[in-house]
Structures are given as C-alpha cells and as structure tokens.
Amino acid sequence: MAIVFQPTEGLTGKPFHYCPGCNHGIIHRIIAESMVEMGILEDTVSVASVGCTYNSYDYFSCDAVQAAHGRAPAVATGIKRTLKDKIVFTYQGDGDLASIGTAEIIHAAARGEKITAFFVNNAVYGMTSGQMAPTTLLGQVTTTSPFGRDASYQGYPINVSELIAQLTGAAYVERVCLTDFKNIQNAKKAVQKAFRVQQEGLGFSMVEFLSTCPTNWGKEPVEAMEWLKEKMIPQYPLGCFKGADIDFSKKEVQA
Amino acid sequence: MAKVTFRDDLCKGCGLCVYACPKKILELDTKSLNSKGYHPAVCVDPDSCIGCTFCAVQCPDSVITVER
Amino acid sequence: MAGKRVLMKGNEVIAEAALRAGCRNYFGYPITPQTEVMHYMAKKMVEIGGNFVQAESEVSAINMVYGAAAAGARVMTSSSSPGISLKQEGISYIAGAELPAVAVNIVRAGPGLGGILPSQGDYWQATKGGGHGDYRNIVIAPASVQELYELTVEAFNLADKYRMLAMILGDGTLGQMMEPVLFRDEEPIEKIEKPWAATGRGGRDFHNTVTSIYIDPDDLEAKNIELQEKYKYIEEHEVRYEAYGLEDAEIVITAFSTCSRICKNVIKQAAEQGIKVGMIRPITLWPFPTKIISETADLSNVKAFLDVELSAGQMVEDVRLAVSGRKPVHFYGRMGGNLPTQKEILDKIIAIHNDPNEGGRV
C-alpha cells in the first residue's frame, strides 16, 4: 500500500486553534497543498488579517505579514510592489474584507493589483463572538441581530464576488464551498487558478469560500454544513464570476 | 485494500469525516476521550475501506492519513 | 544636481532626498499643503523604476508602507495633519511590528479640517505616540530647505537602524518655501541587513513572520520592555539640537522649525536693545533635548525661558518638565495658521526682561 493522503508540508503541523468542524482548516490545507504542488511555497508571502485567522502565519509555512483589520489588501499591495516576482496572498474573513476593509479590497481589485485574496464568508463575525456581518443572511440571528437580520433595519447582505467581478482590474473571481469531496476539489482548483492568474500577471484574483461557523451559528458541524447548502448557497451562488474563459490547460494563456 | 489512520490526539470529534464517508464505516468513539477531551473518530469496519480519501479531504484538522 | 546650489521648494526637496536615500517606494494620498512631495514622486519614481501608488485613502497608504517595509524596502509616505490622524492606526502597527519607515507631516492648522496654513499643533500627536499603545516615533523638525534634505536622508538611516518610524515634522511655510539647496555627491546611506523581512523563504528552513500581536501577556510585556529599552537607548544617543548664546543669555528662547527662524531675527533686535537672548532649537522633538534645557536652567545668567510655538503651547510642557520649576517658563503662540510677528515676540522679551517672573504673563 502507498500513502495516498497525508498532511502537507505547506502547513507547519501546529494544531489549529479553530473550533471543531470549522472550515478554516480545510481552506488552510488546500492553500498549503497548492503552494507545495505548484512549487511556490518558498516564493510566497501570506498576509494574515484580523479575526479567527489572525495567526494563520503559525500554520502556513511560507513567510507572512500580519495586517490590521481590513487592511490586508493594502499591506499585500506594499509587499507585491516591492517583491514583484513573489506570490502574495491575503486570507480574510467577511468582517475584515466585506466591512471594515471594503475600500482596500475594492481598490486593490480596481488597480488590478497582482495579488490573490482568499475570502472566507461564514456570514458572521467569528472571533468577536458571532456578531452580524455584512454577509449575514436576512432573518439570520446573530448576537447583534438577536431578532434576525431585518432588511428594513439592518440592510441587505453584500455579494462580494459579484461586486468585485464588476471591476476591470479583477481578472479572476470564483465562489466555492467545502461541503463535500467534489466541492473541495473544485475549491482547490480555484486556489491554483488564482495563483496561476497572479503568476501570469493577469490581474487581481479572488476566491470566496462559503464556510461554516458551527460555534457562532449554534449548530453541530454536520448540521452547519447542511444549513450552508440550504440557506447560504441560494444567497451566494457558487461559480466563476470573472475569468471563466482563462484556461491554463491550453498552452497559450489568454490575457 | 486500503487503510485509514487517525492522529487521535488532533481529532476534535467534529464528525465531518463520518459525514463524508461513502461507506459509512466511520464513527465518533463515544466510549473514549482524547487528550483534547473529544470523542475521536474511528473506523469501525476497516475491511470495507476503499481508500477514497473523502474523510481525509473533509477533515479540517488533517488528522487522517490514507493508504491504498 | 550634486555640487552646486539649486533653488528648490521644500516639499520637492523632501522627495528628492528620499530618492537619494535609496527609497524606491512611495505610497500617499493627496492633501494640502504637502502635495508637491507626491507630484515629484509620481514622476521621478516611475522614471527610476520605483513604486508610486496613489492609495484610496491615508489608511491604505500607511498600510502599503507597512507591507513594503515588512518586505524589507525603504519606504515613505507623506501627508498633512488630518491625513496623519488617519495614518495613526498603521503607525502604531509599524511600531508594534518594529518596521523601518519614514512619514512626513507637513502640518496644517487644526483641529478638525482646520485650515491649510502652517501650524505646530501636531507636536503632541507626533511626539507622544499618536496612535494606541506605548510607543515612540523618532520626530525630526528641520528649519530650512537644506535641513529638509539632510534630515530626510538621515530619517531613513535612523528608521533602518532602529527599526521604527521616523517622522519629518514640517509645516506649510517650510514645505512651500523656496531656498537654495546644496546636494552631496554621495549620500551617507547606512546599509543595514534585514534578515527579519518577509521576502519569501527562498531556501530558509524557517519562515519569517512580521506581526504586532502577542496574545500571551508575558510575551507582550517582554516585547514592550524591549521597545522601551530601545527608546531609552535612542534618548541617550540620538538627541539633536542647535543652541547658541546660552553662556551669557538672560532669556533663553525654545522654538523649533519655522518658529525658530522668526525667533533668530528677534534675538538680534533684542541685542540692539541690550537684552541678551539665547536659543535652544530642538532638531529632534523626540528624543527631546531635555538635558541641555535642564543644564541651561542651572546657569546663573539665565533668568527665564520663553517658548514660542505655532500652537496653544505643546512643546512648552516638555520644556517645563526639563526646567522643573527652577526658572520661569513663559509662552507665546499663535494659532489658526498665523505666524507670530517679530514685534510680538520682542515685546514679550522686553516684558520678561523687565520682570522675569511675571513679565511673561502680560
């Protein structure tokens, strides 16, 4: 027998501090595996943000810079402009990217900044204990929308991928989820495509991961996966919103 | 012929591997606790394992190694 | 441009000095009265293959600075008071992560949107931290266009040497002023290795992390103690000031930057009236020249101090701390973008001369 699946060297091996069933661990792993498989682990700088993944640098075994809340795309811009031949990615949650950091993510994309944003959308603020996020669904109960998010009072969820895809500088934008083997494989392909887009200098790339937060949703991990499929995907449909025509399997890269 | 090995002490007993397994041969061992205080996942019917890696791919904590 | 005097505007000289110091990264956002720094950079940086990014906000600009500094580059931003307020988040992170960077504040009058005319009302913000947490920035206050050049180059060296932010604190008068500058043939650039930078592992068997977060209180306290030791060392080794006429001065003026230029002329006028006035001009506002002020307070010829600022009186608190009640410390300031006239300051000096204890109150 041969080993067909084992932990990746793209991760440091330090046990994750994330709650049971949290999808961050899956996302970390497929990003780390992708860096190793693409041979870019030693040429990558990750930018950690604020939230549950503030210390993602403890887990990714590439170089890393920790950024202030929402500012990761600006920090990544500074790094990438300095290290033009390196791969730079941000790892941000929905409070970070879609609320306090909206200016930074939109303008990084608009500039066509050659960085990759990994955006984890779990419809809630995780680290600060379950407050309403810009991505919280209508009717969803959180610690700051205790009666359920009411559109007339708290407004509507933001569909970040659709928004970013409108910008000419964004070369590749895709939304994925991690509910089963096939979707995780798709998510990993999206991660690798995003890195390739950056390598080829085509512009800004972003992968949005729909993710569960069992703790703050008050659900068992498996129940949370079902809730994601049933409630989140209708609001946040999966798919490629920009750059679907970029196909690296062909020899010539389309610009 | 396939085999799954769990790094028990890293398991948080989330049950996502149980959910992912197409052969339904994984369970949370409610009779034992690991050093973190969770009921770790175990394979209750190793002979039926097909080495599909679905469990390992779904595991958020990289607990599982698969051989085939 | 080396070897001969060139007539240049203060703001442009700051930009030129940065380029000469090896800075190849500039991130900024437009605000009056510092925009010439940006304009100069927008053109020259592209010509020499550096990075110029007009950011979407001051907040983004300082975080780009943070990123470039973390990647090991020499990097600068410039702004004016309201913009520097917005940058305080990033400046605190730069202090926490111990990153070398240079920020320029061409101060305008506040508070709020205030006005675009010169002020020194950001002294407290610059020297006492500005953002959250226990930290310091090196703060340098040039008083001429020539000094803007030399001290901006020096700011990059100090930032690299101590892994911290060095701030050039000017004002609209200095930034907009045209004066001849003599450029050196070669800049005294101190090349400092940055093995801590996040540049990609590239063969290292460990990964570098640039961060300012320490969840364990003991780790964070240890980090703070380390920072305070660094600051103490800087206070002992990097104080810069100009002093003259102290040995026989009856009144000692303390003033920095634009204000010190006005005061210099007043000193001559006072001498014509038989009043001996000396001056201490802090060049580094932090570290502050506490020692020389303290020693001067012990001189028997010195009867009183007069602090002159373009503010309601900010540096005067540091002067009073240094003097520690041994001599009266008087204050004269103008606000709103107004400069004190020589006559106003001279009148104050005459009043203090007539009554060193109470004269300053008039």
Tab-separated table of N, CA and C in Angstrom, chain A residues 109 112 164 167-173 193 197-198 201-206 240-246 255:
chain	number	residue	atom	x	y	z
A	109	ALA	N	-8.483	45.494	-6.150
A	109	ALA	CA	-9.018	44.838	-7.350
A	109	ALA	C	-9.066	45.820	-8.523
A	112	GLY	N	-6.034	46.348	-10.284
A	112	GLY	CA	-5.521	45.134	-10.918
A	112	GLY	C	-4.260	44.659	-10.219
A	164	ILE	N	-16.965	42.471	-6.867
A	164	ILE	CA	-15.564	42.571	-7.312
A	164	ILE	C	-15.457	42.227	-8.800
A	167	LEU	N	-15.307	44.821	-11.591
A	167	LEU	CA	-14.148	45.693	-11.775
A	167	LEU	C	-13.227	45.138	-12.854
A	168	THR	N	-12.828	46.000	-13.746
A	168	THR	CA	-11.982	45.581	-14.860
A	168	THR	C	-10.664	44.984	-14.365
A	169	GLY	N	-10.134	45.540	-13.268
A	169	GLY	CA	-8.843	45.053	-12.759
A	169	GLY	C	-8.894	43.659	-12.178
A	170	ALA	N	-10.093	43.169	-11.876
A	170	ALA	CA	-10.214	41.814	-11.337
A	170	ALA	C	-10.187	40.821	-12.499
A	171	ALA	N	-9.201	39.940	-12.494
A	171	ALA	CA	-9.047	39.004	-13.616
A	171	ALA	C	-9.807	37.708	-13.366
A	172	TYR	N	-9.856	37.319	-12.096
A	172	TYR	CA	-10.457	36.019	-11.783
A	172	TYR	C	-11.153	36.087	-10.432
A	173	VAL	N	-12.437	35.755	-10.424
A	173	VAL	CA	-13.217	35.741	-9.177
A	173	VAL	C	-14.109	34.503	-9.193
A	193	LYS	N	-5.881	28.111	-9.677
A	193	LYS	CA	-6.107	29.018	-10.802
A	193	LYS	C	-5.807	30.468	-10.384
A	197	VAL	N	-3.156	32.875	-12.125
A	197	VAL	CA	-3.516	34.202	-12.645
A	197	VAL	C	-2.503	35.238	-12.141
A	198	GLN	N	-2.136	35.088	-10.870
A	198	GLN	CA	-1.144	36.007	-10.311
A	198	GLN	C	0.228	35.779	-10.953
A	201	GLY	N	0.532	37.342	-14.159
A	201	GLY	CA	0.384	38.805	-14.156
A	201	GLY	C	-0.896	39.297	-14.798
A	202	LEU	N	-1.961	38.483	-14.727
A	202	LEU	CA	-3.198	38.850	-15.420
A	202	LEU	C	-4.029	39.867	-14.649
A	203	GLY	N	-3.740	40.029	-13.349
A	203	GLY	CA	-4.502	40.991	-12.550
A	203	GLY	C	-4.854	40.419	-11.190
A	204	PHE	N	-5.850	41.040	-10.587
A	204	PHE	CA	-6.282	40.654	-9.241
A	204	PHE	C	-7.088	39.353	-9.302
A	205	SER	N	-6.882	38.485	-8.323
A	205	SER	CA	-7.673	37.251	-8.274
A	205	SER	C	-8.223	37.037	-6.866
A	206	MET	N	-9.417	36.480	-6.809
A	206	MET	CA	-10.054	36.250	-5.509
A	206	MET	C	-10.861	34.959	-5.536
A	240	CYS	N	-18.008	30.785	-11.138
A	240	CYS	CA	-16.945	31.703	-11.543
A	240	CYS	C	-17.592	32.973	-12.085
A	241	PHE	N	-17.272	34.111	-11.458
A	241	PHE	CA	-17.890	35.370	-11.841
A	241	PHE	C	-17.008	36.201	-12.765
A	242	LYS	N	-15.752	35.795	-12.870
A	242	LYS	CA	-14.827	36.527	-13.739
A	242	LYS	C	-13.694	35.585	-14.092
A	243	GLY	N	-13.311	35.586	-15.345
A	243	GLY	CA	-12.152	34.797	-15.759
A	243	GLY	C	-12.463	33.337	-16.025
A	244	ALA	N	-13.736	33.026	-16.269
A	244	ALA	CA	-14.096	31.637	-16.572
A	244	ALA	C	-13.403	31.177	-17.849
A	245	ASP	N	-13.115	32.144	-18.716
A	245	ASP	CA	-12.501	31.797	-20.006
A	245	ASP	C	-10.985	31.626	-19.912
A	246	ILE	N	-10.411	31.960	-18.762
A	246	ILE	CA	-8.965	31.740	-18.621
A	246	ILE	C	-8.741	30.252	-18.423
A	255	ALA	N	-5.097	36.488	-22.217
A	255	ALA	CA	-4.953	37.671	-21.362
A	255	ALA	C	-6.306	38.157	-20.873
